[in-house]
XYZ file of C-alpha atoms in Angstrom:
585
model
C 7.849 -48.570 -25.758
C 11.124 -46.662 -25.595
C 11.893 -47.771 -22.030
C 10.574 -50.080 -19.344
C 12.644 -48.456 -16.583
C 14.562 -45.244 -16.021
C 18.328 -45.098 -15.627
C 18.123 -44.424 -11.906
C 15.709 -47.215 -11.079
C 17.353 -50.645 -11.378
C 18.694 -52.450 -8.303
C 19.902 -55.946 -7.387
C 16.313 -57.144 -7.007
C 15.958 -56.553 -10.765
C 18.802 -58.989 -11.552
C 17.833 -61.434 -14.288
C 15.099 -59.202 -15.701
C 14.912 -58.252 -19.371
C 14.543 -54.455 -19.549
C 14.588 -51.610 -22.055
C 16.415 -48.357 -21.322
C 16.862 -45.095 -23.232
C 18.903 -41.975 -22.701
C 22.100 -40.115 -23.518
C 25.614 -41.544 -23.644
C 27.531 -39.971 -20.764
C 30.797 -41.704 -21.638
C 32.068 -44.847 -23.332
C 35.091 -47.013 -22.475
C 36.309 -49.459 -25.135
C 38.554 -52.253 -23.787
C 38.602 -54.102 -27.161
C 36.872 -57.262 -25.975
C 34.429 -55.364 -23.792
C 32.747 -51.945 -23.976
C 31.185 -50.088 -21.059
C 28.779 -47.188 -21.618
C 27.270 -44.912 -18.971
C 23.678 -44.203 -19.999
C 22.130 -41.086 -18.481
C 18.634 -39.643 -18.181
C 16.957 -37.314 -15.685
C 16.740 -40.065 -13.090
C 20.344 -41.255 -13.011
C 23.004 -43.366 -14.718
C 23.044 -47.072 -15.559
C 26.204 -48.791 -16.755
C 25.801 -50.810 -19.947
C 28.150 -53.651 -20.841
C 28.796 -54.998 -24.333
C 30.708 -58.303 -24.020
C 32.174 -60.096 -27.076
C 31.306 -63.476 -25.531
C 27.701 -62.574 -24.709
C 26.777 -59.802 -27.174
C 26.334 -60.207 -30.917
C 29.187 -58.876 -33.061
C 26.893 -56.479 -34.951
C 25.786 -54.896 -31.671
C 29.419 -54.609 -30.550
C 30.350 -52.865 -33.809
C 27.493 -50.403 -33.421
C 28.531 -49.731 -29.817
C 32.028 -48.794 -31.024
C 30.506 -45.867 -32.963
C 28.834 -44.284 -29.952
C 29.922 -40.764 -29.021
C 29.110 -38.483 -26.105
C 25.448 -37.411 -25.975
C 24.255 -39.902 -28.600
C 20.611 -40.740 -27.870
C 20.187 -44.509 -27.738
C 17.804 -47.285 -26.792
C 19.056 -50.613 -25.434
C 17.519 -53.933 -24.465
C 19.261 -56.402 -22.238
C 19.502 -58.371 -19.006
C 20.170 -56.862 -15.582
C 23.219 -58.547 -14.040
C 25.292 -58.048 -10.902
C 28.238 -55.750 -11.405
C 31.684 -57.139 -10.589
C 33.305 -53.784 -9.703
C 30.518 -52.057 -7.785
C 30.178 -48.269 -7.687
C 28.904 -47.057 -4.322
C 28.683 -43.461 -5.570
C 25.516 -44.049 -7.626
C 22.226 -45.762 -6.647
C 22.502 -48.219 -9.579
C 26.106 -49.082 -8.764
C 25.440 -52.725 -7.834
C 24.161 -53.695 -11.284
C 24.797 -53.232 -14.985
C 22.875 -54.062 -18.130
C 24.232 -56.767 -20.421
C 23.080 -55.383 -23.788
C 21.517 -57.604 -26.466
C 20.058 -54.907 -28.733
C 21.187 -51.337 -29.453
C 19.397 -48.701 -31.488
C 20.866 -45.256 -32.118
C 17.888 -42.898 -31.923
C 19.924 -39.796 -32.706
C 23.580 -39.027 -33.206
C 25.097 -35.969 -31.520
C 27.838 -33.484 -32.256
C 30.618 -33.234 -29.719
C 29.274 -30.886 -26.965
C 31.112 -27.559 -26.482
C 31.703 -28.435 -22.817
C 31.776 -31.537 -20.650
C 28.293 -32.517 -19.483
C 29.256 -33.666 -16.018
C 28.831 -32.279 -12.501
C 32.264 -30.666 -12.702
C 32.292 -29.105 -16.154
C 34.960 -27.294 -18.132
C 32.396 -24.859 -19.557
C 32.420 -21.204 -18.536
C 29.172 -19.398 -17.668
C 28.816 -17.673 -21.048
C 29.145 -20.842 -23.106
C 26.844 -22.768 -20.774
C 24.167 -20.076 -21.086
C 24.452 -20.175 -24.871
C 23.908 -23.936 -24.783
C 21.578 -23.941 -21.786
C 19.679 -26.988 -23.054
C 22.927 -28.947 -22.667
C 23.681 -27.398 -19.278
C 20.288 -28.613 -18.026
C 21.476 -32.195 -18.563
C 24.085 -31.672 -15.815
C 23.022 -32.743 -12.327
C 23.598 -29.360 -10.604
C 21.247 -27.500 -12.957
C 18.776 -30.360 -13.308
C 18.557 -30.796 -9.523
C 18.048 -27.054 -9.026
C 15.058 -27.101 -11.378
C 13.611 -30.154 -9.615
C 14.192 -28.375 -6.293
C 12.308 -25.329 -7.589
C 9.412 -27.600 -8.573
C 9.291 -29.058 -5.031
C 9.210 -25.592 -3.479
C 6.382 -24.401 -5.744
C 4.399 -27.566 -5.039
C 4.735 -27.014 -1.279
C 3.673 -23.383 -1.719
C 0.564 -24.461 -3.625
C -0.223 -27.132 -1.044
C 0.116 -24.742 1.890
C -1.906 -21.923 0.355
C -4.615 -24.253 -0.940
C -4.960 -25.736 2.550
C -5.379 -22.165 3.833
C -8.356 -21.668 1.421
C -6.482 -19.529 -1.112
C -7.720 -19.665 -4.703
C -5.237 -19.487 -7.608
C -6.413 -16.924 -10.167
C -4.610 -15.775 -13.314
C -4.432 -12.064 -14.089
C -3.599 -10.361 -17.425
C -0.105 -9.909 -18.851
C -1.137 -7.136 -21.254
C -2.079 -4.214 -19.035
C -1.878 -0.426 -18.800
C 1.387 1.402 -18.156
C 1.556 3.407 -14.911
C 4.105 6.048 -13.887
C 4.973 4.602 -10.467
C 7.786 2.107 -9.867
C 10.370 0.899 -12.357
C 10.106 1.270 -16.119
C 7.533 -0.880 -17.857
C 8.200 -3.124 -20.811
C 5.969 -1.686 -23.550
C 4.020 -3.732 -26.110
C 2.598 -1.896 -29.169
C -0.963 -2.654 -30.226
C -1.500 -3.316 -33.928
C -5.287 -3.069 -33.662
C -5.162 0.155 -31.657
C -2.648 2.204 -33.614
C -0.408 4.464 -31.540
C -1.418 2.828 -28.250
C 0.533 0.444 -26.079
C 0.142 -2.263 -23.491
C 2.627 -2.730 -20.654
C 3.840 -5.993 -19.149
C 3.019 -6.097 -15.418
C 5.593 -5.276 -12.772
C 3.160 -7.048 -10.443
C -0.553 -7.918 -10.523
C -1.130 -5.259 -7.830
C -4.324 -3.559 -8.972
C -5.869 -6.780 -10.285
C -5.458 -8.594 -6.992
C -7.045 -5.646 -5.197
C -9.945 -5.823 -7.653
C -10.274 -9.530 -6.869
C -10.766 -8.548 -3.232
C -13.464 -6.079 -4.303
C -14.905 -9.012 -6.265
C -15.182 -11.066 -3.079
C -12.525 -13.728 -3.812
C -11.311 -13.251 -0.206
C -8.011 -15.190 -0.536
C -6.088 -15.129 -3.812
C -2.678 -16.342 -4.897
C -0.802 -16.714 -8.157
C 2.680 -17.897 -9.100
C 3.184 -15.290 -11.773
C 5.769 -13.796 -14.127
C 6.504 -10.101 -13.605
C 8.613 -7.716 -15.685
C 10.737 -4.650 -14.956
C 12.725 -2.735 -17.544
C 15.331 -1.479 -15.097
C 19.096 -1.228 -15.205
C 20.302 -4.684 -14.245
C 22.418 -5.207 -11.179
C 24.184 -8.402 -10.220
C 21.835 -11.360 -10.118
C 18.772 -9.447 -11.341
C 16.522 -10.609 -14.150
C 14.225 -8.463 -16.336
C 11.551 -11.128 -15.866
C 11.061 -12.810 -12.518
C 8.490 -14.927 -10.700
C 6.387 -13.912 -7.707
C 4.237 -15.843 -5.292
C 1.565 -13.148 -5.285
C -1.054 -13.174 -2.522
C -3.940 -11.000 -1.326
C -6.508 -11.390 1.472
C -9.669 -9.556 2.499
C -10.992 -8.737 5.979
C -7.557 -9.001 7.565
C -5.101 -6.892 9.519
C -1.315 -6.852 9.371
C -1.039 -9.410 12.171
C -3.112 -11.933 10.199
C -0.812 -11.648 7.182
C 2.369 -12.001 9.236
C 0.952 -15.101 10.925
C -0.103 -16.828 7.670
C 3.105 -16.187 5.737
C 5.368 -16.822 8.683
C 3.578 -20.162 8.797
C 4.231 -20.743 5.093
C 7.932 -19.966 5.468
C 8.227 -22.308 8.445
C 6.377 -24.961 6.413
C 8.869 -24.627 3.547
C 11.907 -24.725 5.832
C 10.626 -27.872 7.507
C 9.429 -29.701 4.370
C 12.261 -28.677 2.053
C 15.227 -28.249 4.406
C 14.177 -30.302 7.442
C 14.799 -27.232 9.599
C 12.485 -26.055 12.365
C 12.478 -22.416 13.449
C 10.510 -20.628 16.130
C 8.613 -17.363 15.922
C 10.254 -14.816 13.670
C 11.726 -11.753 15.381
C 10.377 -8.361 14.347
C 12.392 -5.234 13.762
C 11.353 -1.729 12.775
C 12.789 -0.191 9.635
C 14.378 2.535 11.768
C 16.108 -0.006 14.022
C 17.326 -2.075 11.055
C 18.876 0.955 9.389
C 20.487 2.185 12.592
C 21.816 -1.205 13.686
C 22.684 -2.905 10.389
C 22.713 -0.123 7.780
C 20.069 -1.718 5.567
C 16.450 -2.838 5.669
C 17.201 -6.536 5.058
C 19.740 -7.394 7.755
C 21.443 -10.765 7.999
C 21.065 -11.702 11.677
C 22.937 -15.023 11.490
C 25.899 -13.172 13.002
C 26.566 -10.071 15.127
C 28.778 -7.116 14.173
C 25.983 -4.685 15.010
C 26.692 -0.996 14.460
C 27.930 1.126 17.322
C 27.397 4.879 16.899
C 30.439 6.803 18.067
C 29.541 10.480 17.690
C 29.346 11.003 21.457
C 32.749 9.411 22.108
C 34.667 10.400 18.959
C 33.801 14.016 18.215
C 35.406 15.695 21.246
C 39.019 15.736 20.031
C 40.840 17.511 17.200
C 40.278 14.866 14.544
C 38.526 16.993 11.908
C 37.343 14.046 9.797
C 35.114 12.865 12.637
C 34.188 16.311 13.939
C 32.758 17.356 10.573
C 30.865 14.098 9.986
C 27.126 13.691 10.409
C 27.724 10.133 11.622
C 30.696 8.234 13.055
C 29.901 4.522 13.292
C 31.822 1.283 13.726
C 31.638 -2.491 13.964
C 33.676 -5.031 15.912
C 35.226 -7.769 13.757
C 35.662 -10.997 15.763
C 39.336 -12.005 15.955
C 40.318 -9.109 13.703
C 43.112 -7.860 15.975
C 45.304 -10.578 14.434
C 45.077 -8.929 10.995
C 48.400 -7.672 9.681
C 48.827 -4.098 8.529
C 48.825 -5.389 4.958
C 45.471 -7.145 5.502
C 43.976 -4.015 7.050
C 45.234 -1.890 4.159
C 43.450 -4.254 1.780
C 40.231 -3.727 3.769
C 40.689 0.027 3.473
C 41.202 -0.327 -0.277
C 38.037 -2.464 -0.407
C 35.836 0.226 1.187
C 37.381 2.889 -1.067
C 36.284 1.050 -4.239
C 33.697 2.986 -6.302
C 31.097 0.298 -5.560
C 31.326 1.166 -1.831
C 32.537 4.754 -2.009
C 34.105 5.376 1.423
C 36.953 7.905 1.584
C 38.856 5.849 4.118
C 38.594 3.772 7.296
C 39.850 4.203 10.851
C 40.689 1.036 12.781
C 41.400 0.013 16.356
C 43.064 -3.236 17.420
C 41.771 -4.535 20.756
C 44.832 -6.326 22.090
C 44.617 -9.427 24.276
C 46.282 -7.556 27.194
C 43.439 -5.008 27.266
C 45.330 -2.215 25.487
C 44.334 -0.582 22.191
C 46.297 0.331 19.089
C 44.610 2.543 16.486
C 45.316 4.394 13.276
C 44.402 7.630 15.100
C 46.480 7.287 18.283
C 47.646 10.865 17.697
C 44.167 12.133 18.579
C 42.682 9.544 20.962
C 43.957 8.001 24.193
C 43.318 4.572 25.692
C 40.257 5.790 27.596
C 38.716 7.107 24.374
C 39.362 3.868 22.520
C 37.930 1.838 25.405
C 34.720 3.847 24.991
C 34.700 2.934 21.280
C 35.078 -0.735 22.218
C 32.150 -0.498 24.620
C 29.950 1.216 22.023
C 30.691 -1.426 19.367
C 30.725 -4.432 21.719
C 34.362 -5.174 20.863
C 36.236 -7.699 22.966
C 39.932 -8.460 23.384
C 41.210 -9.858 20.090
C 38.699 -7.927 17.958
C 39.240 -5.220 15.355
C 37.047 -2.091 15.315
C 36.397 -0.685 11.833
C 35.079 2.885 11.785
C 33.565 4.922 8.933
C 32.234 8.468 8.950
C 30.342 10.914 6.750
C 26.710 11.593 5.754
C 24.500 9.306 7.855
C 22.627 7.322 5.193
C 25.623 6.956 2.903
C 27.947 5.912 5.735
C 25.511 3.308 7.055
C 25.244 1.780 3.575
C 29.046 1.654 3.279
C 29.488 0.022 6.686
C 26.717 -2.442 5.863
C 28.604 -3.513 2.728
C 31.793 -3.926 4.799
C 29.927 -5.948 7.443
C 28.604 -8.383 4.825
C 32.004 -8.705 3.142
C 33.737 -9.449 6.438
C 31.065 -11.993 7.404
C 31.642 -13.746 4.073
C 35.395 -13.832 4.631
C 34.969 -15.105 8.192
C 32.580 -17.891 7.135
C 29.707 -16.485 9.203
C 27.114 -16.672 6.403
C 26.456 -20.409 6.550
C 24.078 -21.599 3.822
C 22.568 -24.306 6.053
C 21.585 -21.814 8.776
C 18.337 -19.869 8.392
C 17.534 -16.652 10.240
C 14.188 -15.147 9.153
C 12.740 -11.910 10.499
C 10.043 -9.345 9.783
C 10.967 -5.725 9.143
C 7.992 -3.448 9.812
C 7.004 0.233 10.024
C 8.585 1.391 6.776
C 8.288 5.056 5.801
C 5.241 5.590 3.598
C 7.030 8.136 1.376
C 10.607 8.852 0.369
C 11.999 12.084 -1.038
C 13.433 12.026 -4.543
C 16.145 14.629 -5.091
C 15.870 14.501 -8.887
C 12.121 15.167 -9.111
C 12.024 17.156 -5.843
C 8.904 15.419 -4.631
C 7.868 12.461 -2.532
C 7.400 9.014 -4.036
C 5.699 5.983 -2.523
C 8.360 3.754 -0.966
C 6.301 0.691 -1.923
C 3.393 1.728 -4.169
C 0.584 4.307 -4.031
C -1.957 1.819 -2.643
C -0.094 1.201 0.641
C -2.053 2.280 3.697
C -0.466 4.743 6.106
C -0.584 3.991 9.812
C -3.900 5.402 11.016
C -2.217 7.380 13.783
C 0.180 9.016 11.261
C -2.344 10.211 8.646
C -2.472 13.665 10.253
C 1.248 14.084 9.486
C 0.729 13.814 5.718
C 0.213 17.565 5.389
C 2.814 18.753 7.905
C 5.621 16.120 7.991
C 5.031 13.588 5.198
C 8.503 12.072 5.617
C 7.575 10.884 9.121
C 4.454 8.981 8.090
C 4.853 5.244 8.614
C 3.357 2.680 6.268
C 1.333 -0.366 7.168
C 4.031 -2.303 5.316
C 6.263 -5.249 6.104
C 9.114 -7.215 4.530
C 10.086 -10.808 5.194
C 13.878 -11.163 5.315
C 15.840 -14.421 5.211
C 19.618 -14.564 5.589
C 20.138 -10.961 4.531
C 17.789 -11.127 1.539
C 14.308 -9.724 1.164
C 12.248 -12.739 0.111
C 8.826 -11.127 0.435
C 7.110 -7.846 1.046
C 3.665 -6.354 1.207
C 1.281 -4.035 2.955
C -2.216 -3.367 4.104
C -3.882 -1.534 1.204
C -5.929 1.612 1.189
C -9.568 0.597 0.776
C -11.156 3.978 1.454
C -11.484 6.179 -1.649
C -10.982 9.390 0.353
C -7.683 8.184 1.819
C -6.600 6.954 -1.633
C -7.370 10.362 -3.128
C -5.326 11.988 -0.347
C -2.442 9.664 -1.102
C -2.523 10.533 -4.813
C -2.481 14.219 -3.886
C 0.681 13.837 -1.798
C 2.321 11.870 -4.576
C 1.849 14.833 -6.893
C -1.075 13.541 -8.971
C -3.758 16.002 -9.999
C -7.337 14.715 -9.781
C -7.359 14.342 -13.565
C -4.066 12.407 -13.600
C -5.225 10.104 -10.799
C -8.480 9.444 -12.633
C -6.654 8.795 -15.932
C -4.197 6.342 -14.392
C -6.220 4.647 -11.657
C -9.839 5.587 -12.300
C -10.840 1.941 -12.716
C -9.623 1.172 -9.173
C -11.216 4.268 -7.678
C -14.474 3.380 -9.392
C -14.305 -0.129 -7.919
C -13.915 1.374 -4.450
C -17.304 3.048 -4.982
C -18.911 -0.388 -4.779
C -17.736 -1.587 -1.406
C -14.043 -2.440 -1.104
C -13.294 -4.618 1.943
C -10.261 -4.010 4.163
C -7.512 -5.975 2.439
C -3.772 -6.509 2.159
C -1.235 -8.895 0.832
C 2.296 -9.968 0.269
C 4.432 -11.160 -2.630
C 7.404 -13.502 -2.360
C 10.218 -13.436 -4.880
C 10.154 -17.105 -5.868
C 13.540 -17.085 -7.626
C 15.314 -15.650 -4.572
C 13.393 -17.820 -2.106
C 14.259 -21.023 -3.976
C 17.932 -20.060 -4.255
C 18.268 -19.390 -0.516
C 16.416 -22.577 0.450
C 18.779 -24.342 -1.952
C 21.789 -22.978 -0.076
C 22.756 -20.456 -2.760
C 22.165 -16.792 -3.527
C 22.462 -16.856 -7.323
C 18.933 -16.959 -8.710
C 20.122 -17.666 -12.268
C 21.064 -21.219 -11.244
C 17.410 -21.936 -10.422
C 15.877 -20.517 -13.617
C 15.562 -22.789 -16.647
C 16.445 -20.177 -19.276
C 17.856 -17.059 -17.601
C 19.064 -13.796 -19.123
C 22.638 -12.607 -18.668
C 23.724 -9.460 -16.800
C 22.887 -7.372 -19.874
C 19.337 -8.700 -20.001
C 20.074 -10.809 -23.086
C 19.131 -14.382 -23.831
C 22.338 -15.445 -25.566
C 20.841 -18.817 -26.467
C 18.097 -17.461 -28.730
C 19.792 -14.070 -29.269
C 17.028 -11.922 -27.790
C 16.217 -9.082 -27.860
C 16.652 -8.771 -31.610
C 15.681 -6.417 -34.415
C 12.419 -7.039 -36.286
C 11.610 -6.432 -39.926
C 10.713 -2.899 -41.030
C 7.374 -4.189 -42.320
C 6.464 -5.293 -38.803
C 7.388 -1.896 -37.373
C 5.353 -0.115 -40.050
C 2.337 -2.294 -39.319
C 2.615 -1.224 -35.686
C 2.987 2.453 -36.676
C 6.491 2.535 -35.225
C 9.188 4.326 -37.207
C 11.268 1.792 -39.094
C 15.051 1.795 -39.167
C 16.574 3.639 -42.143
C 17.833 1.436 -44.942
C 21.603 0.868 -45.115
C 21.512 1.262 -48.923
């Protein structure tokens, strides 16, 4: 038996007991006649004491050789600690060691394995197995486990069945790029890794499973943005004989369940917002509603003077920054520089200070009088002491730029509190979106999303106005889940393929198996998938998903710990009928 107790378990009631502990040496302090060692495992830290008067000399000598991260086993007596440590649960006791066995020596770690470490992100990712020993990472992984357990409990109690679907599937042209896997047994042909189990979960509904879920790995070979991973985990769900309202009710219930069980936070019914309203009011389809700064459109009150920048713009729009009138000119100039960065792309920013005496001071006083600026304040909801920030230009682009500024200002003002939770549903997404590069419509979600029944007639005449039976669940400015009611009628599905530019032959080649299944009685069905990594991070009070993944990739999609991806031998490529790399000889 390597241990009778863990290192986070012993208390004063254990005093006098003979116990066996095992773990890693956190640190050692040699005071010549006495040695103290902090012994760590997943459960906590126990202080060990080696005393010349009470511990054999041979054990003392062995203790003097201990280094950081040595793996050891000790046997001894639990005693009351003279200098108690109230910062750890075991701080009232220590273990007087009688026997010490070094199970494994350790090299000096490349960074300090403590809560506050001296290791940078790159080195910690390279030695991730050491980083996991630190409490912040360890606790994040335990937290993720608790969330997934609560998800399984909730869904199982709602009669969902967990079913595994294949990882080696067929590549499809919709969505992001697939990761491709060559088949040795079928020369010249390839599997794809799934971007989601979409078609399989629909087939499970055709198969009568009624309520399915799966906590599943998904893969997308897309250009990585900040805090994106090429492989990610979904809570994937599908239900039969349901309508949109049923799905919103069930998964709103699951989110409330998680907030209460994990965060001890109770929330009421989630507000609902149309996609159109979200874009117009917040500039994006996943608005953070923990704070205000809603958009105020200013075309009607800003395009009647000689200011050509506004007069030529498709949209003039602003937000009111609470307390921003106190910003110095230097601080405002820094904000202007911020919006002009390539990542945001604005050409400039107009501002108005709403003074405490009711007057206004703007960067465009040459063109607008006090009455004009008062109208801007009314449109943006600005009060005395606020700063109005105004952008202009093409509507969609300008809204996105102002949305980025809104989020940046909220961060600076401390309005995005990690212990506050503001969920909402965004509904009525467009079914299709126009792609300038291919000059055709693409499915905003995927080609199996059902259009609103009342909008189907618009598919031929005004496809851009067709709304989808789709919905996203947003939490604190992040999309944590999304889904739709699916098309279950083969005629409507064929019509959808037609408007997405598929010929009948192409549709049959790519999705014939699903169309064939619909021939045998597909029930009305729909579903939703949560991004588990993002959900766990937000519930954990953070927005960096990498901190909640055991072995994440870096921003280049590389695993620097195992050095993947990596080249493979030419013989392997030849066996797969893939051209091998030319020899360097």
